[in-house]
Amino acid sequence: MHIPLHILRIIDLGSEKTSKEVFHNKHEAFTEEAFNTPGMLPDRYVFVLTNLCNLKCGFCYQKKNSKKDAMNAEEWINLAKQLPSYARVTFTGGEPFVFPSFKDVFSYVAERFNCNIISNGILLTEEKIDYILSFPNFKVLSLSIDDVGNAIRGVTPAQWGHLKKMMKYFTKKRDAINPDCILDVKTLVLDENAEDIFKIYKYFVEELNVDTHVFQFLKGSSIQHADSMFEFKDLLKKSPSSIYKKFDIIKEQLELVRQYNVRKGKVSFIHPKVDSLVSENTLSNIDLLNNPDHVKELYLPCKFPWSSVHINCDGTLFPCLAVSMGNVKKSPLSDIINSEEFYEFRELIRREGTIAACNRCGWLRPNQVNLNNPEVYS
């Protein structure tokens, strides 16, 4: 198959995986080590710089209430000073470019750690792109776009025109400044865009030279990655996920994506990672993503709370599920990671494997043995 030069730069040809996928594999290996090593600090830190956003997406789970106790640049940098040398930081929000001191925090982190940004891209400028690409440690710009024009997120035609221009500028400058950096698109899979999934994918690959594309399914619990905290007891409450009315169409469209990837040597992912969109094999586990309830026997035990944490804009630290483990403005990072609260949470996950609040979480991995057992999965 023909692979364009800009893709060759980010693909390990021995394993046919992008550097993004290589990171995920390293992260999963680290997760196993951290799971078996008491006191080990995580390697992935999500900095929720702000819960404010310049868009108002109807499906967004963030409350977007302005917080008087939001962290300032000095406090974020103080947190960054406590990260282990092997850390990787994701900047997100809300919209991270809304944060007034973005440059101050980004520069401190990017000079020391690998990092990436998740954004809607509307506030990108040529100056911002030049700046972030000037740091070799900057690895991924991931843009949240759900259709051609991003009208689903309320983007105006003028904003869309600007965003397309910035994406083209990014890839051009990336090739000259930081060729290892990846331009990624995250598309939320919805009934509203079900018929257009393959068309959306081809457009971003062929017209805007996107390197990787993630098709992200709606989460199954409001506790996942929220900007307001829940009680520990809420973790075990049943949390039915929404059902896709056009799931058969979604499956057909994603199968077209997989076939296209195999023919063209392109790279995309399903989130949660229940199937591969770069495999020669047809999709076989995707029906898992339209179950209303979480059946833990169908998934491998989760170990990611040992390797990944979020820090909310007010300093609250939480794992994948929004239950406070402590506040980085009040306690050192290592004290929170090794606190009684975090120990209790991790022991619950260690004991149960996954719980009700894990419903359709992006970290879920299918248990192929049980999936192939008709007594468990029918």
mmCIF file of C-alpha atoms in Angstrom:
data_model
loop_
_atom_site.group_PDB
_atom_site.id
_atom_site.type_symbol
_atom_site.label_atom_id
_atom_site.label_comp_id
_atom_site.label_asym_id
_atom_site.label_seq_id
_atom_site.Cartn_x
_atom_site.Cartn_y
_atom_site.Cartn_z
ATOM 1 C CA MET A 1 0.000 0.000 0.000
ATOM 2 C CA HIS A 2 1.188 3.596 -0.638
ATOM 3 C CA ILE A 3 1.950 5.597 2.511
ATOM 4 C CA PRO A 4 2.514 9.358 2.139
ATOM 5 C CA LEU A 5 5.774 10.854 3.400
ATOM 6 C CA HIS A 6 4.167 12.784 6.258
ATOM 7 C CA ILE A 7 2.682 9.534 7.544
ATOM 8 C CA LEU A 8 6.015 7.740 7.227
ATOM 9 C CA ARG A 9 7.431 10.236 9.677
ATOM 10 C CA ILE A 10 4.998 9.169 12.384
ATOM 11 C CA ILE A 11 4.715 5.465 11.677
ATOM 12 C CA ASP A 12 6.923 2.779 13.110
ATOM 13 C CA LEU A 13 6.993 0.583 10.017
ATOM 14 C CA GLY A 14 7.969 -2.470 12.037
ATOM 15 C CA SER A 15 4.675 -2.441 13.882
ATOM 16 C CA GLU A 16 2.627 -0.198 11.553
ATOM 17 C CA LYS A 17 1.557 1.970 14.475
ATOM 18 C CA THR A 18 1.608 5.747 14.793
ATOM 19 C CA SER A 19 3.643 7.401 17.514
ATOM 20 C CA LYS A 20 0.313 8.029 19.221
ATOM 21 C CA GLU A 21 -0.314 4.298 19.281
ATOM 22 C CA VAL A 22 3.270 3.681 20.380
ATOM 23 C CA PHE A 23 2.657 6.006 23.329
ATOM 24 C CA HIS A 24 -0.527 4.126 24.228
ATOM 25 C CA ASN A 25 1.367 0.829 24.144
ATOM 26 C CA LYS A 26 4.096 2.260 26.379
ATOM 27 C CA HIS A 27 1.418 3.674 28.651
ATOM 28 C CA GLU A 28 -0.251 0.281 28.933
ATOM 29 C CA ALA A 29 3.126 -1.321 29.778
ATOM 30 C CA PHE A 30 3.728 1.372 32.396
ATOM 31 C CA THR A 31 0.224 0.786 33.762
ATOM 32 C CA GLU A 32 1.053 -2.852 34.406
ATOM 33 C CA GLU A 33 4.236 -1.851 36.227
ATOM 34 C CA ALA A 34 2.491 0.829 38.314
ATOM 35 C CA PHE A 35 -0.308 -1.584 39.187
ATOM 36 C CA ASN A 36 2.265 -3.902 40.762
ATOM 37 C CA THR A 37 4.502 -1.219 42.337
ATOM 38 C CA PRO A 38 3.101 0.533 45.442
ATOM 39 C CA GLY A 39 3.772 4.266 45.629
ATOM 40 C CA MET A 40 4.651 4.726 41.957
ATOM 41 C CA LEU A 41 3.471 8.039 40.507
ATOM 42 C CA PRO A 42 1.367 7.930 37.311
ATOM 43 C CA ASP A 43 2.867 8.765 33.916
ATOM 44 C CA ARG A 44 -0.177 10.551 32.411
ATOM 45 C CA TYR A 45 -1.509 13.847 33.795
ATOM 46 C CA VAL A 46 -4.522 15.632 32.340
ATOM 47 C CA PHE A 47 -4.391 19.363 33.122
ATOM 48 C CA VAL A 48 -7.959 20.700 32.912
ATOM 49 C CA LEU A 49 -6.742 24.295 32.641
ATOM 50 C CA THR A 50 -10.264 25.703 32.597
ATOM 51 C CA ASN A 51 -13.820 24.406 32.530
ATOM 52 C CA LEU A 52 -14.851 27.413 30.420
ATOM 53 C CA CYS A 53 -15.324 27.090 26.664
ATOM 54 C CA ASN A 54 -16.024 29.291 23.660
ATOM 55 C CA LEU A 55 -18.582 26.763 22.349
ATOM 56 C CA LYS A 56 -21.810 25.440 23.865
ATOM 57 C CA CYS A 57 -22.187 21.865 22.640
ATOM 58 C CA GLY A 58 -25.520 20.325 23.610
ATOM 59 C CA PHE A 59 -23.982 16.960 24.529
ATOM 60 C CA CYS A 60 -21.182 18.405 26.697
ATOM 61 C CA TYR A 61 -21.077 17.151 30.291
ATOM 62 C CA GLN A 62 -19.065 20.095 31.665
ATOM 63 C CA LYS A 63 -21.074 22.556 33.774
ATOM 64 C CA LYS A 64 -18.831 25.466 32.697
ATOM 65 C CA ASN A 65 -19.525 27.470 35.856
ATOM 66 C CA SER A 66 -16.850 30.086 36.469
ATOM 67 C CA LYS A 67 -14.796 29.044 39.501
ATOM 68 C CA LYS A 68 -13.421 31.709 41.842
ATOM 69 C CA ASP A 69 -10.869 29.212 43.138
ATOM 70 C CA ALA A 70 -9.552 28.263 39.679
ATOM 71 C CA MET A 71 -5.815 27.604 39.530
ATOM 72 C CA ASN A 72 -3.543 30.347 38.211
ATOM 73 C CA ALA A 73 -0.356 29.893 36.178
ATOM 74 C CA GLU A 74 1.890 29.832 39.252
ATOM 75 C CA GLU A 75 -0.161 27.034 40.813
ATOM 76 C CA TRP A 76 -0.143 24.958 37.608
ATOM 77 C CA ILE A 77 3.618 25.387 37.315
ATOM 78 C CA ASN A 78 4.058 24.394 40.957
ATOM 79 C CA LEU A 79 2.156 21.200 40.173
ATOM 80 C CA ALA A 80 4.313 20.577 37.097
ATOM 81 C CA LYS A 81 7.413 20.837 39.277
ATOM 82 C CA GLN A 82 6.179 17.769 41.201
ATOM 83 C CA LEU A 83 5.700 15.528 38.150
ATOM 84 C CA PRO A 84 8.037 12.558 37.664
ATOM 85 C CA SER A 85 10.601 12.788 34.874
ATOM 86 C CA TYR A 86 8.650 10.250 32.785
ATOM 87 C CA ALA A 87 5.387 12.239 32.873
ATOM 88 C CA ARG A 88 3.286 13.139 29.834
ATOM 89 C CA VAL A 89 0.800 16.016 30.110
ATOM 90 C CA THR A 90 -2.463 16.567 28.246
ATOM 91 C CA PHE A 91 -3.796 20.128 28.184
ATOM 92 C CA THR A 92 -7.570 20.291 27.939
ATOM 93 C CA GLY A 93 -10.652 22.071 29.269
ATOM 94 C CA GLY A 94 -13.274 23.340 28.571
ATOM 95 C CA GLU A 95 -11.179 24.957 25.908
ATOM 96 C CA PRO A 96 -7.512 25.202 26.967
ATOM 97 C CA PHE A 97 -6.831 28.274 24.799
ATOM 98 C CA VAL A 98 -9.443 30.173 26.850
ATOM 99 C CA PHE A 99 -7.074 29.973 29.841
ATOM 100 C CA PRO A 100 -5.450 33.457 30.047
ATOM 101 C CA SER A 101 -1.975 32.189 31.015
ATOM 102 C CA PHE A 102 -1.872 29.253 28.605
ATOM 103 C CA LYS A 103 1.558 30.191 27.210
ATOM 104 C CA ASP A 104 3.152 30.411 30.653
ATOM 105 C CA VAL A 105 1.993 26.965 31.746
ATOM 106 C CA PHE A 106 2.497 25.329 28.347
ATOM 107 C CA SER A 107 6.059 26.579 27.967
ATOM 108 C CA TYR A 108 7.090 25.365 31.423
ATOM 109 C CA VAL A 109 5.630 21.906 30.779
ATOM 110 C CA ALA A 110 6.716 21.575 27.133
ATOM 111 C CA GLU A 111 10.317 22.401 28.000
ATOM 112 C CA ARG A 112 10.405 19.392 30.353
ATOM 113 C CA PHE A 113 7.784 16.807 29.375
ATOM 114 C CA ASN A 114 6.079 15.340 26.335
ATOM 115 C CA CYS A 115 2.670 16.944 25.997
ATOM 116 C CA ASN A 116 -0.392 17.274 23.794
ATOM 117 C CA ILE A 117 -3.423 19.543 23.465
ATOM 118 C CA ILE A 118 -7.126 18.727 23.066
ATOM 119 C CA SER A 119 -9.000 21.718 21.618
ATOM 120 C CA ASN A 120 -11.898 22.707 19.384
ATOM 121 C CA GLY A 121 -9.353 24.704 17.373
ATOM 122 C CA ILE A 122 -11.457 27.840 16.902
ATOM 123 C CA LEU A 123 -8.997 30.040 18.834
ATOM 124 C CA LEU A 124 -5.929 28.817 16.956
ATOM 125 C CA THR A 125 -3.843 31.444 15.188
ATOM 126 C CA GLU A 126 -0.705 31.202 13.083
ATOM 127 C CA GLU A 127 1.247 32.708 15.975
ATOM 128 C CA LYS A 128 -0.075 30.106 18.422
ATOM 129 C CA ILE A 129 0.683 27.275 16.012
ATOM 130 C CA ASP A 130 4.239 28.514 15.461
ATOM 131 C CA TYR A 131 4.691 28.733 19.205
ATOM 132 C CA ILE A 132 3.460 25.284 20.211
ATOM 133 C CA LEU A 133 5.284 23.616 17.317
ATOM 134 C CA SER A 134 8.544 25.243 18.416
ATOM 135 C CA PHE A 135 8.686 22.777 21.326
ATOM 136 C CA PRO A 136 9.976 19.315 20.272
ATOM 137 C CA ASN A 137 8.166 17.796 23.259
ATOM 138 C CA PHE A 138 4.806 18.809 21.782
ATOM 139 C CA LYS A 139 3.491 15.573 20.265
ATOM 140 C CA VAL A 140 -0.230 15.792 19.379
ATOM 141 C CA LEU A 141 -2.751 18.484 18.510
ATOM 142 C CA SER A 142 -6.157 16.828 18.808
ATOM 143 C CA LEU A 143 -9.156 18.752 17.487
ATOM 144 C CA SER A 144 -12.756 17.939 18.420
ATOM 145 C CA ILE A 145 -14.744 18.039 15.164
ATOM 146 C CA ASP A 146 -17.950 16.067 14.648
ATOM 147 C CA ASP A 147 -18.871 16.815 11.042
ATOM 148 C CA VAL A 148 -17.653 18.709 7.998
ATOM 149 C CA GLY A 149 -18.255 22.275 9.122
ATOM 150 C CA ASN A 150 -18.577 21.219 12.791
ATOM 151 C CA ALA A 151 -22.123 22.583 12.799
ATOM 152 C CA ILE A 152 -23.065 19.956 15.393
ATOM 153 C CA ARG A 153 -20.924 21.942 17.847
ATOM 154 C CA GLY A 154 -22.470 25.243 16.783
ATOM 155 C CA VAL A 155 -19.491 26.418 14.726
ATOM 156 C CA THR A 156 -20.354 29.210 12.282
ATOM 157 C CA PRO A 157 -19.281 29.137 8.601
ATOM 158 C CA ALA A 158 -16.759 31.902 9.311
ATOM 159 C CA GLN A 159 -15.283 29.972 12.237
ATOM 160 C CA TRP A 160 -15.129 26.823 10.117
ATOM 161 C CA GLY A 161 -13.310 28.645 7.360
ATOM 162 C CA HIS A 162 -10.767 29.893 9.882
ATOM 163 C CA LEU A 163 -10.330 26.427 11.406
ATOM 164 C CA LYS A 164 -9.697 24.817 7.997
ATOM 165 C CA LYS A 165 -7.106 27.480 7.270
ATOM 166 C CA MET A 166 -5.404 26.819 10.611
ATOM 167 C CA MET A 167 -5.357 23.047 10.052
ATOM 168 C CA LYS A 168 -3.682 23.493 6.680
ATOM 169 C CA TYR A 169 -1.220 25.951 8.188
ATOM 170 C CA PHE A 170 -0.507 23.520 11.024
ATOM 171 C CA THR A 171 0.440 20.618 8.749
ATOM 172 C CA LYS A 172 2.597 22.859 6.561
ATOM 173 C CA LYS A 173 4.485 24.333 9.522
ATOM 174 C CA ARG A 174 4.588 20.973 11.286
ATOM 175 C CA ASP A 175 6.463 19.409 8.393
ATOM 176 C CA ALA A 176 9.048 22.203 8.582
ATOM 177 C CA ILE A 177 9.360 22.669 12.353
ATOM 178 C CA ASN A 178 8.251 19.557 14.243
ATOM 179 C CA PRO A 179 7.680 16.642 11.820
ATOM 180 C CA ASP A 180 7.050 14.131 14.623
ATOM 181 C CA CYS A 181 3.964 16.017 15.821
ATOM 182 C CA ILE A 182 0.570 14.541 14.931
ATOM 183 C CA LEU A 183 -2.592 16.322 13.830
ATOM 184 C CA ASP A 184 -5.480 14.294 15.188
ATOM 185 C CA VAL A 185 -9.250 14.710 14.947
ATOM 186 C CA LYS A 186 -11.713 13.420 17.529
ATOM 187 C CA THR A 187 -15.211 12.835 16.203
ATOM 188 C CA LEU A 188 -17.979 12.076 18.645
ATOM 189 C CA VAL A 189 -20.162 9.322 17.203
ATOM 190 C CA LEU A 190 -23.781 10.487 17.253
ATOM 191 C CA ASP A 191 -27.046 9.528 15.581
ATOM 192 C CA GLU A 192 -26.851 12.977 13.970
ATOM 193 C CA ASN A 193 -23.672 12.157 12.039
ATOM 194 C CA ALA A 194 -24.158 8.381 11.645
ATOM 195 C CA GLU A 195 -24.715 8.403 7.863
ATOM 196 C CA ASP A 196 -21.739 10.674 7.258
ATOM 197 C CA ILE A 197 -18.991 8.988 9.298
ATOM 198 C CA PHE A 198 -17.052 7.676 6.306
ATOM 199 C CA LYS A 199 -17.532 10.911 4.346
ATOM 200 C CA ILE A 200 -16.280 12.888 7.363
ATOM 201 C CA TYR A 201 -13.254 10.643 7.659
ATOM 202 C CA LYS A 202 -12.305 10.840 3.978
ATOM 203 C CA TYR A 203 -12.662 14.614 4.029
ATOM 204 C CA PHE A 204 -10.247 15.092 6.915
ATOM 205 C CA VAL A 205 -7.742 12.604 5.558
ATOM 206 C CA GLU A 206 -7.817 13.698 1.917
ATOM 207 C CA GLU A 207 -8.626 17.406 2.138
ATOM 208 C CA LEU A 208 -6.994 18.466 5.410
ATOM 209 C CA ASN A 209 -4.188 15.891 5.729
ATOM 210 C CA VAL A 210 -5.135 14.716 9.217
ATOM 211 C CA ASP A 211 -2.729 12.034 10.470
ATOM 212 C CA THR A 212 -4.998 10.121 12.847
ATOM 213 C CA HIS A 213 -8.712 10.144 13.594
ATOM 214 C CA VAL A 214 -10.538 8.917 16.702
ATOM 215 C CA PHE A 215 -14.206 7.944 16.611
ATOM 216 C CA GLN A 216 -15.325 8.462 20.173
ATOM 217 C CA PHE A 217 -18.567 6.983 21.499
ATOM 218 C CA LEU A 218 -20.741 8.747 24.045
ATOM 219 C CA LYS A 219 -19.662 7.960 27.570
ATOM 220 C CA GLY A 220 -21.941 5.829 29.698
ATOM 221 C CA SER A 221 -21.683 7.658 33.011
ATOM 222 C CA SER A 222 -21.770 11.319 33.992
ATOM 223 C CA ILE A 223 -19.079 10.578 36.595
ATOM 224 C CA GLN A 224 -16.429 10.068 33.927
ATOM 225 C CA HIS A 225 -14.072 13.054 33.544
ATOM 226 C CA ALA A 226 -16.605 15.535 34.949
ATOM 227 C CA ASP A 227 -15.754 19.044 36.182
ATOM 228 C CA SER A 228 -17.839 18.616 39.336
ATOM 229 C CA MET A 229 -17.171 15.933 41.920
ATOM 230 C CA PHE A 230 -19.353 13.018 42.960
ATOM 231 C CA GLU A 231 -19.561 10.977 46.168
ATOM 232 C CA PHE A 232 -17.671 7.694 46.484
ATOM 233 C CA LYS A 233 -20.992 5.841 46.854
ATOM 234 C CA ASP A 234 -22.037 7.072 43.388
ATOM 235 C CA LEU A 235 -19.396 4.863 41.783
ATOM 236 C CA LEU A 236 -21.485 1.751 42.303
ATOM 237 C CA LYS A 237 -24.803 3.186 41.138
ATOM 238 C CA LYS A 238 -26.137 1.732 37.916
ATOM 239 C CA SER A 239 -25.523 4.166 35.077
ATOM 240 C CA PRO A 240 -27.291 3.167 31.842
ATOM 241 C CA SER A 241 -25.677 4.600 28.734
ATOM 242 C CA SER A 242 -27.612 6.115 25.868
ATOM 243 C CA ILE A 243 -28.597 3.808 23.021
ATOM 244 C CA TYR A 244 -27.814 4.689 19.424
ATOM 245 C CA LYS A 245 -30.895 4.471 17.223
ATOM 246 C CA LYS A 246 -28.748 4.276 14.078
ATOM 247 C CA PHE A 247 -26.195 1.798 15.354
ATOM 248 C CA ASP A 248 -26.444 -0.486 12.314
ATOM 249 C CA ILE A 249 -25.560 2.479 10.105
ATOM 250 C CA ILE A 250 -22.698 3.422 12.445
ATOM 251 C CA LYS A 251 -21.300 -0.113 12.175
ATOM 252 C CA GLU A 252 -21.519 -0.054 8.383
ATOM 253 C CA GLN A 253 -19.792 3.315 8.232
ATOM 254 C CA LEU A 254 -16.956 2.291 10.556
ATOM 255 C CA GLU A 255 -16.449 -0.879 8.539
ATOM 256 C CA LEU A 256 -16.001 1.339 5.461
ATOM 257 C CA VAL A 257 -13.404 3.298 7.450
ATOM 258 C CA ARG A 258 -11.555 0.089 8.307
ATOM 259 C CA GLN A 259 -11.535 -1.085 4.695
ATOM 260 C CA TYR A 260 -10.301 2.334 3.559
ATOM 261 C CA ASN A 261 -7.477 2.257 6.118
ATOM 262 C CA VAL A 262 -6.336 -1.160 4.934
ATOM 263 C CA ARG A 263 -6.336 -0.015 1.292
ATOM 264 C CA LYS A 264 -4.731 3.375 1.838
ATOM 265 C CA GLY A 265 -2.461 2.809 4.832
ATOM 266 C CA LYS A 266 -4.338 5.356 6.969
ATOM 267 C CA VAL A 267 -4.790 5.285 10.731
ATOM 268 C CA SER A 268 -7.878 5.750 12.892
ATOM 269 C CA PHE A 269 -9.197 4.395 16.171
ATOM 270 C CA ILE A 270 -12.412 3.497 17.964
ATOM 271 C CA HIS A 271 -12.762 4.826 21.517
ATOM 272 C CA PRO A 272 -13.337 2.722 23.632
ATOM 273 C CA LYS A 273 -10.861 0.425 21.896
ATOM 274 C CA VAL A 274 -13.081 -2.639 21.436
ATOM 275 C CA ASP A 275 -12.087 -3.179 17.774
ATOM 276 C CA SER A 276 -9.297 -2.142 15.428
ATOM 277 C CA LEU A 277 -9.826 0.133 12.439
ATOM 278 C CA VAL A 278 -6.440 -0.796 10.965
ATOM 279 C CA SER A 279 -6.881 -4.553 11.094
ATOM 280 C CA GLU A 280 -7.424 -6.901 8.180
ATOM 281 C CA ASN A 281 -10.255 -8.433 10.230
ATOM 282 C CA THR A 282 -13.816 -7.131 10.110
ATOM 283 C CA LEU A 283 -15.247 -5.452 13.195
ATOM 284 C CA SER A 284 -16.435 -8.075 15.658
ATOM 285 C CA ASN A 285 -16.824 -6.492 19.114
ATOM 286 C CA ILE A 286 -18.418 -3.193 18.241
ATOM 287 C CA ASP A 287 -21.876 -4.212 19.495
ATOM 288 C CA LEU A 288 -20.419 -3.759 22.986
ATOM 289 C CA LEU A 289 -20.710 -0.019 22.423
ATOM 290 C CA ASN A 290 -24.491 -0.054 22.207
ATOM 291 C CA ASN A 291 -25.233 -1.891 25.421
ATOM 292 C CA PRO A 292 -27.176 0.215 27.954
ATOM 293 C CA ASP A 293 -25.606 -1.497 30.957
ATOM 294 C CA HIS A 294 -22.038 -2.266 31.922
ATOM 295 C CA VAL A 295 -21.368 -6.022 32.041
ATOM 296 C CA LYS A 296 -17.981 -6.220 33.723
ATOM 297 C CA GLU A 297 -17.391 -9.847 32.698
ATOM 298 C CA LEU A 298 -17.067 -8.663 29.092
ATOM 299 C CA TYR A 299 -14.060 -6.480 29.896
ATOM 300 C CA LEU A 300 -10.577 -6.980 31.228
ATOM 301 C CA PRO A 301 -9.875 -5.671 34.739
ATOM 302 C CA CYS A 302 -8.919 -1.991 34.530
ATOM 303 C CA LYS A 303 -5.532 -0.850 35.816
ATOM 304 C CA PHE A 304 -5.431 2.667 34.409
ATOM 305 C CA PRO A 305 -6.193 4.478 37.719
ATOM 306 C CA TRP A 306 -2.609 3.520 38.599
ATOM 307 C CA SER A 307 -1.162 5.393 35.621
ATOM 308 C CA SER A 308 -3.473 8.297 34.758
ATOM 309 C CA VAL A 309 -4.999 11.166 36.744
ATOM 310 C CA HIS A 310 -6.903 14.376 36.054
ATOM 311 C CA ILE A 311 -6.364 17.690 37.795
ATOM 312 C CA ASN A 312 -9.397 19.908 37.569
ATOM 313 C CA CYS A 313 -9.173 23.682 37.132
ATOM 314 C CA ASP A 314 -9.736 24.209 40.863
ATOM 315 C CA GLY A 315 -6.894 21.839 41.807
ATOM 316 C CA THR A 316 -9.023 18.797 42.585
ATOM 317 C CA LEU A 317 -7.223 15.608 41.603
ATOM 318 C CA PHE A 318 -9.286 12.629 40.517
ATOM 319 C CA PRO A 319 -8.737 9.431 38.520
ATOM 320 C CA CYS A 320 -10.861 8.666 35.460
ATOM 321 C CA LEU A 321 -13.973 8.929 37.638
ATOM 322 C CA ALA A 322 -14.727 12.314 39.203
ATOM 323 C CA VAL A 323 -14.361 11.516 42.892
ATOM 324 C CA SER A 324 -11.960 13.832 44.686
ATOM 325 C CA MET A 325 -8.714 12.305 45.938
ATOM 326 C CA GLY A 326 -7.425 15.646 47.263
ATOM 327 C CA ASN A 327 -6.423 19.097 46.065
ATOM 328 C CA VAL A 328 -2.980 19.926 44.666
ATOM 329 C CA LYS A 329 -3.238 23.485 46.020
ATOM 330 C CA LYS A 330 -3.388 22.083 49.529
ATOM 331 C CA SER A 331 -1.342 18.869 49.424
ATOM 332 C CA PRO A 332 1.764 17.636 47.566
ATOM 333 C CA LEU A 333 1.078 15.458 44.527
ATOM 334 C CA SER A 334 2.789 12.393 45.988
ATOM 335 C CA ASP A 335 0.749 12.670 49.205
ATOM 336 C CA ILE A 336 -2.502 12.651 47.228
ATOM 337 C CA ILE A 337 -1.462 9.733 45.029
ATOM 338 C CA ASN A 338 -0.565 7.725 48.136
ATOM 339 C CA SER A 339 -3.510 8.922 50.235
ATOM 340 C CA GLU A 340 -6.056 6.739 51.971
ATOM 341 C CA GLU A 341 -8.760 8.031 49.592
ATOM 342 C CA PHE A 342 -6.830 6.970 46.511
ATOM 343 C CA TYR A 343 -5.926 3.628 48.077
ATOM 344 C CA GLU A 344 -9.616 2.950 48.775
ATOM 345 C CA PHE A 345 -10.555 3.802 45.189
ATOM 346 C CA ARG A 346 -7.831 1.677 43.658
ATOM 347 C CA GLU A 347 -8.634 -1.265 45.895
ATOM 348 C CA LEU A 348 -12.260 -1.097 44.759
ATOM 349 C CA ILE A 349 -11.118 -1.302 41.131
ATOM 350 C CA ARG A 350 -8.539 -3.975 41.929
ATOM 351 C CA ARG A 351 -11.210 -6.053 43.616
ATOM 352 C CA GLU A 352 -14.034 -5.554 41.094
ATOM 353 C CA GLY A 353 -12.071 -5.190 37.861
ATOM 354 C CA THR A 354 -14.508 -2.559 36.607
ATOM 355 C CA ILE A 355 -17.606 -1.024 38.192
ATOM 356 C CA ALA A 356 -20.935 0.473 37.127
ATOM 357 C CA ALA A 357 -19.466 3.960 36.607
ATOM 358 C CA CYS A 358 -17.022 2.504 34.061
ATOM 359 C CA ASN A 359 -19.862 2.100 31.578
ATOM 360 C CA ARG A 360 -18.484 2.770 28.055
ATOM 361 C CA CYS A 361 -15.302 4.326 29.461
ATOM 362 C CA GLY A 362 -12.536 4.912 26.951
ATOM 363 C CA TRP A 363 -10.070 2.817 28.941
ATOM 364 C CA LEU A 364 -12.188 -0.336 28.681
ATOM 365 C CA ARG A 365 -10.594 -3.291 26.904
ATOM 366 C CA PRO A 366 -12.695 -6.304 25.814
ATOM 367 C CA ASN A 367 -12.242 -9.683 27.459
ATOM 368 C CA GLN A 368 -12.021 -11.801 24.319
ATOM 369 C CA VAL A 369 -12.251 -15.075 26.221
ATOM 370 C CA ASN A 370 -15.613 -14.175 27.728
ATOM 371 C CA LEU A 371 -16.820 -12.573 24.515
ATOM 372 C CA ASN A 372 -16.292 -15.912 22.799
ATOM 373 C CA ASN A 373 -18.165 -17.736 25.559
ATOM 374 C CA PRO A 374 -21.921 -17.889 24.750
ATOM 375 C CA GLU A 375 -22.699 -18.491 28.421
ATOM 376 C CA VAL A 376 -21.290 -15.051 29.258
ATOM 377 C CA TYR A 377 -22.023 -13.066 26.092
ATOM 378 C CA SER A 378 -25.212 -13.719 24.226
#
